[in-house]
């Protein structure tokens, strides 16, 4: 919810079909961490959980489309987009940020 509000306040849009995720034995695991509130799955944070927060912002209301190479993303409306990522561990106190 915080990511979505900040993006909207600054005139950007959230790409709703992408988001953060859990990290474990595989780089992309459950839970999915949505960057929007409406329709997002809820989950409980617990100590030891490793998550990424990945806001995907665009200049227009778009979804992300995967390129033929299976990696490159583009926006459905051709607008400029940007993605940022931080990975952290949930602890009994402040989170341990693994990326800076």
mmCIF file of C-alpha atoms in Angstrom:
data_model
loop_
_atom_site.group_PDB
_atom_site.id
_atom_site.type_symbol
_atom_site.label_atom_id
_atom_site.label_comp_id
_atom_site.label_asym_id
_atom_site.label_seq_id
_atom_site.Cartn_x
_atom_site.Cartn_y
_atom_site.Cartn_z
ATOM 1 C CA UNK A 1 0.000 0.000 0.000
ATOM 2 C CA UNK A 2 2.835 2.421 0.846
ATOM 3 C CA UNK A 3 4.548 1.827 -2.511
ATOM 4 C CA UNK A 4 1.322 2.378 -4.426
ATOM 5 C CA UNK A 5 0.470 5.597 -2.576
ATOM 6 C CA UNK A 6 3.951 7.034 -3.053
ATOM 7 C CA UNK A 7 3.977 6.191 -6.760
ATOM 8 C CA UNK A 8 0.562 7.775 -7.311
ATOM 9 C CA UNK A 9 1.521 10.870 -5.322
ATOM 10 C CA UNK A 10 4.521 11.383 -7.590
ATOM 11 C CA UNK A 11 2.550 10.795 -10.817
ATOM 12 C CA UNK A 12 3.622 7.226 -11.565
ATOM 13 C CA UNK A 13 1.715 3.994 -12.061
ATOM 14 C CA UNK A 14 2.312 0.567 -10.513
ATOM 15 C CA UNK A 15 2.773 -2.406 -12.818
ATOM 16 C CA UNK A 16 0.204 -4.673 -11.207
ATOM 17 C CA UNK A 17 1.307 -7.988 -12.696
ATOM 18 C CA UNK A 18 4.816 -7.830 -11.169
ATOM 19 C CA UNK A 19 6.075 -7.523 -7.614
ATOM 20 C CA UNK A 20 8.456 -8.773 -4.989
ATOM 21 C CA UNK A 21 8.738 -12.345 -3.776
ATOM 22 C CA UNK A 22 10.169 -14.722 -1.268
ATOM 23 C CA UNK A 23 13.740 -15.959 -1.685
ATOM 24 C CA UNK A 24 14.958 -19.378 -0.549
ATOM 25 C CA UNK A 25 16.319 -22.415 -2.338
ATOM 26 C CA UNK A 26 15.035 -20.754 -5.517
ATOM 27 C CA UNK A 27 15.350 -17.078 -6.418
ATOM 28 C CA UNK A 28 11.578 -16.658 -6.935
ATOM 29 C CA UNK A 29 9.443 -18.261 -4.223
ATOM 30 C CA UNK A 30 6.196 -17.586 -2.405
ATOM 31 C CA UNK A 31 4.930 -15.314 -1.096
ATOM 32 C CA UNK A 32 4.231 -12.851 -3.900
ATOM 33 C CA UNK A 33 4.718 -9.311 -2.535
ATOM 34 C CA UNK A 34 2.314 -7.049 -4.429
ATOM 35 C CA UNK A 35 3.061 -3.346 -4.889
ATOM 36 C CA UNK A 36 -0.634 -2.514 -4.689
ATOM 37 C CA UNK A 37 -3.298 -3.031 -2.052
ATOM 38 C CA UNK A 38 -6.488 -3.867 -3.940
ATOM 39 C CA UNK A 39 -6.755 -7.580 -4.683
ATOM 40 C CA UNK A 40 -3.341 -8.389 -3.217
ATOM 41 C CA UNK A 41 -2.833 -11.605 -1.274
ATOM 42 C CA UNK A 42 -2.135 -11.154 2.419
ATOM 43 C CA UNK A 43 0.537 -13.090 4.265
ATOM 44 C CA UNK A 44 2.173 -13.041 7.687
ATOM 45 C CA UNK A 45 5.786 -12.009 8.165
ATOM 46 C CA UNK A 46 7.788 -14.409 10.336
ATOM 47 C CA UNK A 47 11.351 -14.402 11.596
ATOM 48 C CA UNK A 48 13.777 -15.815 9.040
ATOM 49 C CA UNK A 49 11.592 -15.043 6.016
ATOM 50 C CA UNK A 50 13.655 -13.596 3.138
ATOM 51 C CA UNK A 51 11.772 -11.228 0.829
ATOM 52 C CA UNK A 52 12.361 -8.830 -2.012
ATOM 53 C CA UNK A 53 10.501 -5.567 -2.383
ATOM 54 C CA UNK A 54 10.400 -4.709 -6.094
ATOM 55 C CA UNK A 55 8.450 -1.645 -7.156
ATOM 56 C CA UNK A 56 7.885 -1.553 -10.912
ATOM 57 C CA UNK A 57 6.812 1.973 -11.894
ATOM 58 C CA UNK A 58 5.744 3.366 -15.257
ATOM 59 C CA UNK A 59 4.769 6.673 -16.807
ATOM 60 C CA UNK A 60 1.446 5.201 -18.006
ATOM 61 C CA UNK A 61 -1.087 2.612 -16.828
ATOM 62 C CA UNK A 62 0.553 -0.530 -18.186
ATOM 63 C CA UNK A 63 1.177 -4.181 -17.557
ATOM 64 C CA UNK A 64 4.516 -5.858 -18.153
ATOM 65 C CA UNK A 65 4.976 -8.115 -21.168
ATOM 66 C CA UNK A 66 7.803 -10.626 -21.438
ATOM 67 C CA UNK A 67 10.040 -10.493 -24.504
ATOM 68 C CA UNK A 68 10.870 -13.430 -26.764
ATOM 69 C CA UNK A 69 14.126 -13.994 -24.860
ATOM 70 C CA UNK A 70 12.155 -14.890 -21.713
ATOM 71 C CA UNK A 71 13.859 -12.174 -19.660
ATOM 72 C CA UNK A 72 13.390 -8.706 -21.148
ATOM 73 C CA UNK A 73 10.252 -6.858 -20.078
ATOM 74 C CA UNK A 74 8.409 -4.045 -21.822
ATOM 75 C CA UNK A 75 5.274 -2.126 -20.958
ATOM 76 C CA UNK A 76 2.022 -2.901 -22.745
ATOM 77 C CA UNK A 77 1.474 0.764 -23.633
ATOM 78 C CA UNK A 78 5.091 1.540 -24.593
ATOM 79 C CA UNK A 79 5.598 3.885 -21.630
ATOM 80 C CA UNK A 80 8.930 4.204 -19.857
ATOM 81 C CA UNK A 81 9.307 2.009 -16.791
ATOM 82 C CA UNK A 82 11.769 1.447 -13.968
ATOM 83 C CA UNK A 83 12.316 -1.284 -11.409
ATOM 84 C CA UNK A 84 14.124 -1.187 -8.071
ATOM 85 C CA UNK A 85 14.826 -4.055 -5.709
ATOM 86 C CA UNK A 86 15.886 -4.649 -2.121
ATOM 87 C CA UNK A 87 16.190 -7.996 -0.396
ATOM 88 C CA UNK A 88 15.843 -8.337 3.351
ATOM 89 C CA UNK A 89 15.466 -10.870 6.153
ATOM 90 C CA UNK A 90 12.647 -10.572 8.676
ATOM 91 C CA UNK A 91 14.172 -10.641 12.179
ATOM 92 C CA UNK A 92 12.867 -10.266 15.721
ATOM 93 C CA UNK A 93 13.844 -6.578 15.470
ATOM 94 C CA UNK A 94 14.661 -4.305 12.555
ATOM 95 C CA UNK A 95 14.868 -6.098 9.188
ATOM 96 C CA UNK A 96 18.311 -7.109 7.954
ATOM 97 C CA UNK A 97 18.741 -5.459 4.539
ATOM 98 C CA UNK A 98 20.919 -7.624 2.288
ATOM 99 C CA UNK A 99 21.133 -5.151 -0.615
ATOM 100 C CA UNK A 100 22.325 -1.570 -0.438
#
